[in-house]
Amino acid sequence: MVLPQEATLMLEDLRDRLLHISRTKQISVIELLSHYILAGETEMLAAIRQNKSNTRPEDATSAVNEEAALAMIPHAPMDRRVSKFAGMSGSFRSFLGRDKQKRSSLISSKIPEINDIVSQSTYGIEIEAFVTKQSNEMHVQTPVKAAGEFVPFLNQQLNEECQFIFLDCAASKADRIYDRWKVTTDSSITSEDGRPLFGLEVVSAKLTGWSGMATSVLVAQAMLSYGCATNNSTALHVHVACQNHTPEQLKQLFMYIVHFEAIIDTFHSYPRRNDASKYCRSLTRSVTGMNTQASVRDDAPAALRTLSLIDVSHSAGVDNLIKRFNPKLGIKTNSCRNHKINATLLRGTNPGDPARRIEWRQHAGTCDGQEIVMWARFCVV
């Protein structure tokens, strides 16, 4: 599938308009794009492009078009109640004290289609963060800090909501028990100001629906209360179940992601865009195999054409699809997983296998509960 120049311009225009609507109306760009992807070539896009002129987004004519597009989306302004209790223990306790159904309603979408999809989804999150060492902790090892202080703190804060165990890095990677939250160490997290730190990673249990996202908010808030922080060496990973996806559906999913990669990049900070990070490399660039100065958007037609030619009607075809989508990036065996989407988890699985999943790796590290929910919601949709 090759995108004509007109389609590329349409996507650029859509990106600019969505960003403008998000800024002026306080509606999440992820929410808007999710609705667009679900609806396809809908009236929203038509309204955004209606009477297109050379006026800038802030001009009156453009504003009228954006109001018309906005009115067609069955969505109220983005609910800020989740973020209101950030850093406020009283409000946090109030949120924690609600029953699970009420907590879920605070963060659920106002778009029925998204609500239905998320309610039936299965996923997991990984939150990378660090805690700066105090002067009396310079000789304390990270596993000692995590097991002896951090895990007990989380268990005390979250009580019956969820319980945590500590596993060292090797044990965590080998762990196949998905019904428990765990804390492990992460040596890839480095200091940006020279101060020693403890690199930690919180890995969720298998989560479902809005209740899982509400629990994620609580965990993020507890991490902030403990003093966790993030920097450019941390990330937020979201695992999404694909157990019912056929090989052809996986192929279409990969093509869809490549098609929208340039737009999805705009959701993230510059170190996580294009092919800038060694931990979340560009899918488009890897599919084409070209190391050019061209943008991801310019390389997309060639990448889509390459993926469309892969025959996935047999098992070898699926392996070829994964190898093309996530090629090896260096001498390390597991370097192929360091893409914006890690599809290597699909290897050795078949439709119906509970372990069949992909991992979204692009988002920068964060302990902001609302940010985690908004990104996880986009990933599962």
CSV table of C-alpha atoms in Angstrom, one decimal:
chain,number,residue,atom,x,y,z
A,1,MET,CA,0.0,0.0,0.0
A,2,VAL,CA,1.6,3.3,-1.2
A,3,LEU,CA,0.4,6.6,0.2
A,4,PRO,CA,-0.1,9.3,-2.4
A,5,GLN,CA,1.1,12.8,-1.6
A,6,GLU,CA,-2.4,13.9,-1.0
A,7,ALA,CA,-3.0,11.3,1.7
A,8,THR,CA,0.3,12.3,3.4
A,9,LEU,CA,-0.8,15.9,3.4
A,10,MET,CA,-4.2,14.8,4.9
A,11,LEU,CA,-2.4,13.0,7.7
A,12,GLU,CA,-0.3,16.1,8.5
A,13,ASP,CA,-3.3,18.3,8.5
A,14,LEU,CA,-5.2,15.8,10.7
A,15,ARG,CA,-2.2,15.8,13.2
A,16,ASP,CA,-2.1,19.6,13.3
A,17,ARG,CA,-5.9,19.9,13.8
A,18,LEU,CA,-6.0,17.3,16.5
A,19,LEU,CA,-3.2,18.9,18.4
A,20,HIS,CA,-5.0,22.3,18.2
A,21,ILE,CA,-8.3,20.8,19.4
A,22,SER,CA,-6.4,19.0,22.3
A,23,ARG,CA,-4.8,22.3,23.4
A,24,THR,CA,-7.9,24.5,23.2
A,25,LYS,CA,-10.5,22.0,24.4
A,26,GLN,CA,-8.5,19.9,26.9
A,27,ILE,CA,-9.4,16.7,25.2
A,28,SER,CA,-6.7,14.1,24.9
A,29,VAL,CA,-5.1,13.7,21.5
A,30,ILE,CA,-5.0,9.9,22.1
A,31,GLU,CA,-8.8,10.0,22.8
A,32,LEU,CA,-9.4,11.9,19.5
A,33,LEU,CA,-7.1,9.6,17.5
A,34,SER,CA,-8.6,6.5,19.0
A,35,HIS,CA,-12.0,7.6,17.9
A,36,TYR,CA,-10.7,8.4,14.4
A,37,ILE,CA,-9.1,5.0,14.1
A,38,LEU,CA,-12.2,3.2,15.2
A,39,ALA,CA,-14.4,5.1,12.9
A,40,GLY,CA,-12.1,5.1,9.9
A,41,GLU,CA,-12.8,7.8,7.3
A,42,THR,CA,-15.5,9.4,9.4
A,43,GLU,CA,-17.3,12.7,9.4
A,44,MET,CA,-14.7,13.9,11.9
A,45,LEU,CA,-12.0,14.0,9.3
A,46,ALA,CA,-14.4,15.4,6.7
A,47,ALA,CA,-15.4,18.2,9.1
A,48,ILE,CA,-11.7,19.0,9.9
A,49,ARG,CA,-10.9,19.2,6.2
A,50,GLN,CA,-14.1,21.0,5.2
A,51,ASN,CA,-13.6,24.4,3.5
A,52,LYS,CA,-9.8,23.9,3.9
A,53,SER,CA,-7.9,27.1,3.3
A,54,ASN,CA,-4.5,28.6,4.0
A,55,THR,CA,-5.6,30.0,7.3
A,56,ARG,CA,-3.8,29.0,10.4
A,57,PRO,CA,-5.5,26.9,13.1
A,58,GLU,CA,-6.0,29.9,15.4
A,59,ASP,CA,-7.9,31.8,12.7
A,60,ALA,CA,-11.6,32.2,13.0
A,61,THR,CA,-12.5,30.1,9.9
A,62,SER,CA,-10.4,27.1,11.2
A,63,ALA,CA,-11.9,27.4,14.6
A,64,VAL,CA,-15.4,27.1,13.2
A,65,ASN,CA,-14.4,23.9,11.4
A,66,GLU,CA,-12.8,22.5,14.6
A,67,GLU,CA,-16.0,23.2,16.6
A,68,ALA,CA,-18.0,21.3,14.0
A,69,ALA,CA,-15.7,18.3,14.2
A,70,LEU,CA,-15.7,18.4,17.9
A,71,ALA,CA,-19.5,18.5,18.0
A,72,MET,CA,-19.6,15.2,16.1
A,73,ILE,CA,-17.6,13.3,18.7
A,74,PRO,CA,-19.7,11.9,21.5
A,75,HIS,CA,-17.2,12.9,24.1
A,76,ALA,CA,-17.2,15.4,27.0
A,77,PRO,CA,-14.1,17.4,28.0
A,78,MET,CA,-11.4,15.1,29.4
A,79,ASP,CA,-12.1,14.3,33.0
A,80,ARG,CA,-9.4,15.8,35.2
A,81,ARG,CA,-10.5,14.1,38.4
A,82,VAL,CA,-7.8,11.5,38.2
A,83,SER,CA,-5.0,14.0,38.2
A,84,LYS,CA,-6.5,16.3,40.8
A,85,PHE,CA,-5.3,14.0,43.6
A,86,ALA,CA,-1.7,13.9,42.3
A,87,GLY,CA,0.5,14.7,45.3
A,88,MET,CA,-2.5,15.3,47.6
A,89,SER,CA,-2.7,12.5,50.1
A,90,GLY,CA,-6.2,13.4,51.2
A,91,SER,CA,-7.7,13.2,47.7
A,92,PHE,CA,-5.6,10.1,47.0
A,93,ARG,CA,-7.1,8.4,50.0
A,94,SER,CA,-10.6,9.4,48.9
A,95,PHE,CA,-10.0,7.8,45.5
A,96,LEU,CA,-8.5,4.7,47.2
A,97,GLY,CA,-11.6,4.5,49.4
A,98,ARG,CA,-14.1,4.3,46.6
A,99,ASP,CA,-15.2,0.9,45.5
A,100,LYS,CA,-13.7,-0.4,42.3
A,101,GLN,CA,-16.7,0.3,40.1
A,102,LYS,CA,-16.8,4.0,41.1
A,103,ARG,CA,-13.0,4.3,40.6
A,104,SER,CA,-13.3,2.8,37.1
A,105,SER,CA,-16.1,5.2,36.2
A,106,LEU,CA,-13.7,8.2,37.0
A,107,ILE,CA,-11.3,7.2,34.2
A,108,SER,CA,-13.5,5.5,31.7
A,109,SER,CA,-14.0,6.9,28.2
A,110,LYS,CA,-17.0,8.9,27.1
A,111,ILE,CA,-16.9,7.2,23.7
A,112,PRO,CA,-19.0,4.0,23.9
A,113,GLU,CA,-16.9,2.1,21.3
A,114,ILE,CA,-13.7,2.7,23.3
A,115,ASN,CA,-15.4,1.8,26.5
A,116,ASP,CA,-16.6,-1.6,25.1
A,117,ILE,CA,-13.1,-2.5,23.8
A,118,VAL,CA,-11.2,-1.5,27.0
A,119,SER,CA,-13.8,-3.3,29.2
A,120,GLN,CA,-13.0,-6.6,27.4
A,121,SER,CA,-9.3,-6.1,27.1
A,122,THR,CA,-6.4,-7.9,28.8
A,123,TYR,CA,-3.1,-6.1,29.2
A,124,GLY,CA,-0.2,-5.4,31.6
A,125,ILE,CA,2.0,-2.4,32.4
A,126,GLU,CA,5.7,-2.0,33.4
A,127,ILE,CA,6.7,1.3,35.1
A,128,GLU,CA,10.4,2.1,35.2
A,129,ALA,CA,11.4,4.6,37.8
A,130,PHE,CA,14.2,5.5,40.2
A,131,VAL,CA,14.8,6.7,43.8
A,132,THR,CA,17.8,8.9,44.5
A,133,LYS,CA,20.1,7.5,47.1
A,134,GLN,CA,20.4,9.4,50.4
A,135,SER,CA,23.8,10.1,51.9
A,136,ASN,CA,23.5,7.1,54.2
A,137,GLU,CA,22.6,4.7,51.4
A,138,MET,CA,25.6,4.9,49.2
A,139,HIS,CA,26.6,1.3,49.9
A,140,VAL,CA,23.1,-0.1,49.9
A,141,GLN,CA,22.4,-2.4,46.9
A,142,THR,CA,19.2,-1.9,44.8
A,143,PRO,CA,17.8,-5.4,45.6
A,144,VAL,CA,18.2,-4.7,49.3
A,145,LYS,CA,16.4,-1.4,49.0
A,146,ALA,CA,13.6,-2.8,46.8
A,147,ALA,CA,12.9,-5.9,48.9
A,148,GLY,CA,13.5,-4.4,52.4
A,149,GLU,CA,11.8,-1.0,52.0
A,150,PHE,CA,10.0,-0.3,48.7
A,151,VAL,CA,7.9,-3.5,48.5
A,152,PRO,CA,6.7,-3.3,52.1
A,153,PHE,CA,5.8,0.4,51.5
A,154,LEU,CA,3.7,-0.4,48.5
A,155,ASN,CA,1.9,-3.3,50.3
A,156,GLN,CA,1.1,-1.0,53.2
A,157,GLN,CA,-0.1,1.8,51.0
A,158,LEU,CA,-2.3,-0.4,48.7
A,159,ASN,CA,-3.3,-2.9,51.3
A,160,GLU,CA,-6.0,-5.1,49.8
A,161,GLU,CA,-6.0,-3.5,46.4
A,162,CYS,CA,-3.0,-5.5,45.3
A,163,GLN,CA,0.1,-7.1,46.8
A,164,PHE,CA,3.7,-7.0,45.6
A,165,ILE,CA,6.6,-9.4,45.8
A,166,PHE,CA,10.3,-8.7,44.9
A,167,LEU,CA,12.1,-10.7,42.3
A,168,ASP,CA,15.6,-10.1,41.0
A,169,CYS,CA,16.1,-9.2,37.4
A,170,ALA,CA,16.8,-12.8,36.2
A,171,ALA,CA,13.9,-14.3,38.2
A,172,SER,CA,11.5,-11.6,37.0
A,173,LYS,CA,12.3,-12.3,33.3
A,174,ALA,CA,11.8,-16.0,33.8
A,175,ASP,CA,8.6,-15.6,35.9
A,176,ARG,CA,5.4,-16.9,34.2
A,177,ILE,CA,3.0,-16.2,37.0
A,178,TYR,CA,0.8,-13.4,35.8
A,179,ASP,CA,-1.6,-12.9,38.7
A,180,ARG,CA,0.6,-10.9,41.0
A,181,TRP,CA,2.4,-7.5,41.0
A,182,LYS,CA,6.1,-7.6,41.3
A,183,VAL,CA,9.1,-5.2,41.8
A,184,THR,CA,12.4,-5.9,40.2
A,185,THR,CA,15.7,-4.0,39.5
A,186,ASP,CA,16.6,-2.3,36.3
A,187,SER,CA,20.3,-1.6,35.5
A,188,SER,CA,19.5,0.3,32.3
A,189,ILE,CA,18.2,3.3,34.4
A,190,THR,CA,21.0,5.8,34.8
A,191,SER,CA,21.5,9.1,36.5
A,192,GLU,CA,21.3,12.3,34.5
A,193,ASP,CA,22.8,14.6,37.2
A,194,GLY,CA,25.5,12.3,38.6
A,195,ARG,CA,23.6,11.5,41.8
A,196,PRO,CA,23.6,7.7,42.7
A,197,LEU,CA,20.2,6.1,42.4
A,198,PHE,CA,18.2,2.9,42.8
A,199,GLY,CA,16.8,1.7,39.4
A,200,LEU,CA,13.4,0.0,39.9
A,201,GLU,CA,10.7,-1.5,37.7
A,202,VAL,CA,7.2,-2.2,38.8
A,203,VAL,CA,5.5,-5.0,36.8
A,204,SER,CA,1.8,-5.4,37.0
A,205,ALA,CA,-0.3,-8.5,37.2
A,206,LYS,CA,-2.5,-9.4,34.2
A,207,LEU,CA,-5.0,-6.5,34.2
A,208,THR,CA,-8.5,-6.4,32.7
A,209,GLY,CA,-10.8,-3.5,31.7
A,210,TRP,CA,-11.2,-0.2,33.5
A,211,SER,CA,-10.6,-1.8,37.0
A,212,GLY,CA,-7.1,-2.6,35.9
A,213,MET,CA,-6.4,0.9,34.9
A,214,ALA,CA,-7.9,2.3,38.1
A,215,THR,CA,-5.5,0.0,40.0
A,216,SER,CA,-2.6,1.3,37.9
A,217,VAL,CA,-3.4,4.9,38.9
A,218,LEU,CA,-3.3,3.8,42.6
A,219,VAL,CA,0.1,2.1,42.1
A,220,ALA,CA,1.5,5.2,40.3
A,221,GLN,CA,0.4,7.5,43.1
A,222,ALA,CA,1.9,5.2,45.8
A,223,MET,CA,5.2,5.3,43.8
A,224,LEU,CA,5.1,9.1,43.8
A,225,SER,CA,4.4,9.1,47.6
A,226,TYR,CA,7.5,7.0,48.1
A,227,GLY,CA,9.7,9.4,46.1
A,228,CYS,CA,9.9,7.7,42.7
A,229,ALA,CA,10.9,9.8,39.8
A,230,THR,CA,11.6,9.3,36.1
A,231,ASN,CA,14.1,10.6,33.5
A,232,ASN,CA,15.0,9.9,29.9
A,233,SER,CA,16.5,6.5,30.7
A,234,THR,CA,13.1,5.2,32.1
A,235,ALA,CA,10.1,4.0,30.1
A,236,LEU,CA,6.5,2.9,30.4
A,237,HIS,CA,5.7,-0.4,28.7
A,238,VAL,CA,2.3,-1.7,27.9
A,239,HIS,CA,1.7,-5.4,27.1
A,240,VAL,CA,-1.5,-6.1,25.1
A,241,ALA,CA,-3.0,-9.5,24.7
A,242,CYS,CA,-3.4,-10.7,21.1
A,243,GLN,CA,-4.5,-14.3,21.8
A,244,ASN,CA,-7.5,-14.1,19.3
A,245,HIS,CA,-5.6,-12.4,16.5
A,246,THR,CA,-5.1,-14.5,13.4
A,247,PRO,CA,-1.8,-14.2,11.4
A,248,GLU,CA,-3.6,-12.0,8.8
A,249,GLN,CA,-5.0,-9.7,11.5
A,250,LEU,CA,-1.5,-9.4,13.0
A,251,LYS,CA,-0.2,-8.4,9.6
A,252,GLN,CA,-2.9,-5.8,9.2
A,253,LEU,CA,-2.1,-4.5,12.7
A,254,PHE,CA,1.6,-4.1,11.9
A,255,MET,CA,0.7,-2.2,8.7
A,256,TYR,CA,-1.7,0.0,10.6
A,257,ILE,CA,1.0,0.9,13.2
A,258,VAL,CA,3.5,1.7,10.4
A,259,HIS,CA,0.9,3.8,8.6
A,260,PHE,CA,0.3,5.9,11.8
A,261,GLU,CA,3.8,5.9,13.2
A,262,ALA,CA,4.6,9.5,12.3
A,263,ILE,CA,1.4,10.7,14.0
A,264,ILE,CA,1.9,8.5,17.1
A,265,ASP,CA,5.4,10.0,17.4
A,266,THR,CA,3.8,13.4,18.0
A,267,PHE,CA,2.3,12.1,21.3
A,268,HIS,CA,5.8,11.6,22.7
A,269,SER,CA,8.8,13.6,23.6
A,270,TYR,CA,11.5,14.1,21.0
A,271,PRO,CA,13.9,11.5,22.5
A,272,ARG,CA,11.2,8.9,21.8
A,273,ARG,CA,10.3,9.9,18.2
A,274,ASN,CA,11.6,8.8,14.8
A,275,ASP,CA,14.6,6.5,15.3
A,276,ALA,CA,16.2,8.5,18.2
A,277,SER,CA,16.1,6.0,21.0
A,278,LYS,CA,18.1,2.8,21.0
A,279,TYR,CA,15.4,1.2,23.2
A,280,CYS,CA,12.4,2.0,20.9
A,281,ARG,CA,13.7,2.1,17.4
A,282,SER,CA,11.5,3.0,14.4
A,283,LEU,CA,9.4,0.2,13.0
A,284,THR,CA,9.2,1.9,9.6
A,285,ARG,CA,13.0,2.3,9.3
A,286,SER,CA,13.6,-1.4,10.4
A,287,VAL,CA,11.0,-2.8,7.9
A,288,THR,CA,12.6,-0.9,5.0
A,289,GLY,CA,16.2,-1.6,6.2
A,290,MET,CA,17.2,1.8,5.1
A,291,ASN,CA,19.4,4.1,7.2
A,292,THR,CA,18.5,7.3,5.5
A,293,GLN,CA,18.0,10.9,6.6
A,294,ALA,CA,14.4,10.8,5.5
A,295,SER,CA,11.6,11.1,8.0
A,296,VAL,CA,9.6,8.1,9.2
A,297,ARG,CA,6.6,9.6,7.2
A,298,ASP,CA,8.6,9.5,4.0
A,299,ASP,CA,9.7,5.9,4.5
A,300,ALA,CA,6.2,4.6,5.3
A,301,PRO,CA,5.1,3.8,1.7
A,302,ALA,CA,8.1,1.5,1.2
A,303,ALA,CA,7.6,-0.2,4.5
A,304,LEU,CA,3.9,-0.8,3.8
A,305,ARG,CA,4.7,-2.2,0.4
A,306,THR,CA,7.3,-4.6,2.0
A,307,LEU,CA,4.8,-5.8,4.7
A,308,SER,CA,2.0,-6.3,2.2
A,309,LEU,CA,4.1,-8.8,0.2
A,310,ILE,CA,4.7,-11.1,3.2
A,311,ASP,CA,2.6,-14.3,3.0
A,312,VAL,CA,1.4,-15.3,6.5
A,313,SER,CA,-0.7,-18.2,5.4
A,314,HIS,CA,1.9,-20.6,6.9
A,315,SER,CA,3.9,-20.6,10.1
A,316,ALA,CA,7.1,-19.7,8.4
A,317,GLY,CA,5.3,-16.6,7.0
A,318,VAL,CA,4.4,-15.4,10.5
A,319,ASP,CA,8.1,-15.8,11.6
A,320,ASN,CA,9.1,-13.8,8.5
A,321,LEU,CA,6.6,-11.1,9.4
A,322,ILE,CA,8.0,-10.8,12.9
A,323,LYS,CA,11.6,-10.8,11.7
A,324,ARG,CA,10.9,-8.0,9.2
A,325,PHE,CA,8.9,-6.0,11.8
A,326,ASN,CA,11.5,-6.5,14.6
A,327,PRO,CA,14.9,-7.3,13.0
A,328,LYS,CA,18.0,-7.8,15.0
A,329,LEU,CA,19.6,-4.4,15.8
A,330,GLY,CA,23.0,-5.5,17.1
A,331,ILE,CA,25.2,-8.3,18.4
A,332,LYS,CA,22.9,-8.9,21.4
A,333,THR,CA,20.4,-11.8,20.8
A,334,ASN,CA,17.5,-9.8,22.3
A,335,SER,CA,18.2,-6.6,20.5
A,336,CYS,CA,15.3,-7.2,18.1
A,337,ARG,CA,12.8,-6.4,20.9
A,338,ASN,CA,14.1,-2.8,21.2
A,339,HIS,CA,11.5,-1.3,18.8
A,340,LYS,CA,8.5,0.9,19.5
A,341,ILE,CA,6.5,-2.3,19.3
A,342,ASN,CA,8.0,-5.5,20.5
A,343,ALA,CA,6.4,-8.3,18.4
A,344,THR,CA,9.0,-11.0,19.4
A,345,LEU,CA,6.6,-12.1,22.2
A,346,LEU,CA,4.4,-13.6,19.5
A,347,ARG,CA,7.0,-16.2,18.5
A,348,GLY,CA,6.0,-19.8,19.3
A,349,THR,CA,2.4,-18.8,20.0
A,350,ASN,CA,-0.8,-19.7,18.2
A,351,PRO,CA,-4.3,-18.1,18.2
A,352,GLY,CA,-5.9,-18.8,21.6
A,353,ASP,CA,-2.6,-18.9,23.5
A,354,PRO,CA,-2.9,-16.6,26.6
A,355,ALA,CA,0.8,-15.7,26.2
A,356,ARG,CA,0.2,-14.3,22.7
A,357,ARG,CA,0.9,-10.5,23.1
A,358,ILE,CA,2.8,-7.5,21.8
A,359,GLU,CA,4.6,-4.8,23.9
A,360,TRP,CA,4.3,-1.1,23.3
A,361,ARG,CA,7.7,0.4,24.4
A,362,GLN,CA,7.6,3.9,23.1
A,363,HIS,CA,6.3,5.9,26.0
A,364,ALA,CA,8.8,7.7,28.2
A,365,GLY,CA,8.9,6.9,31.9
A,366,THR,CA,6.1,8.4,34.0
A,367,CYS,CA,4.5,8.0,37.4
A,368,ASP,CA,1.5,10.2,36.4
A,369,GLY,CA,-1.6,8.0,36.8
A,370,GLN,CA,-3.6,9.8,34.2
A,371,GLU,CA,-0.8,9.7,31.7
A,372,ILE,CA,-0.5,6.0,32.2
A,373,VAL,CA,-4.2,5.4,31.8
A,374,MET,CA,-4.4,7.5,28.6
A,375,TRP,CA,-1.5,5.7,27.0
A,376,ALA,CA,-2.7,2.2,28.1
A,377,ARG,CA,-6.1,3.0,26.7
A,378,PHE,CA,-4.7,4.0,23.4
A,379,CYS,CA,-2.6,0.8,23.2
A,380,VAL,CA,-5.4,-1.6,23.9
A,381,VAL,CA,-7.8,0.1,21.5
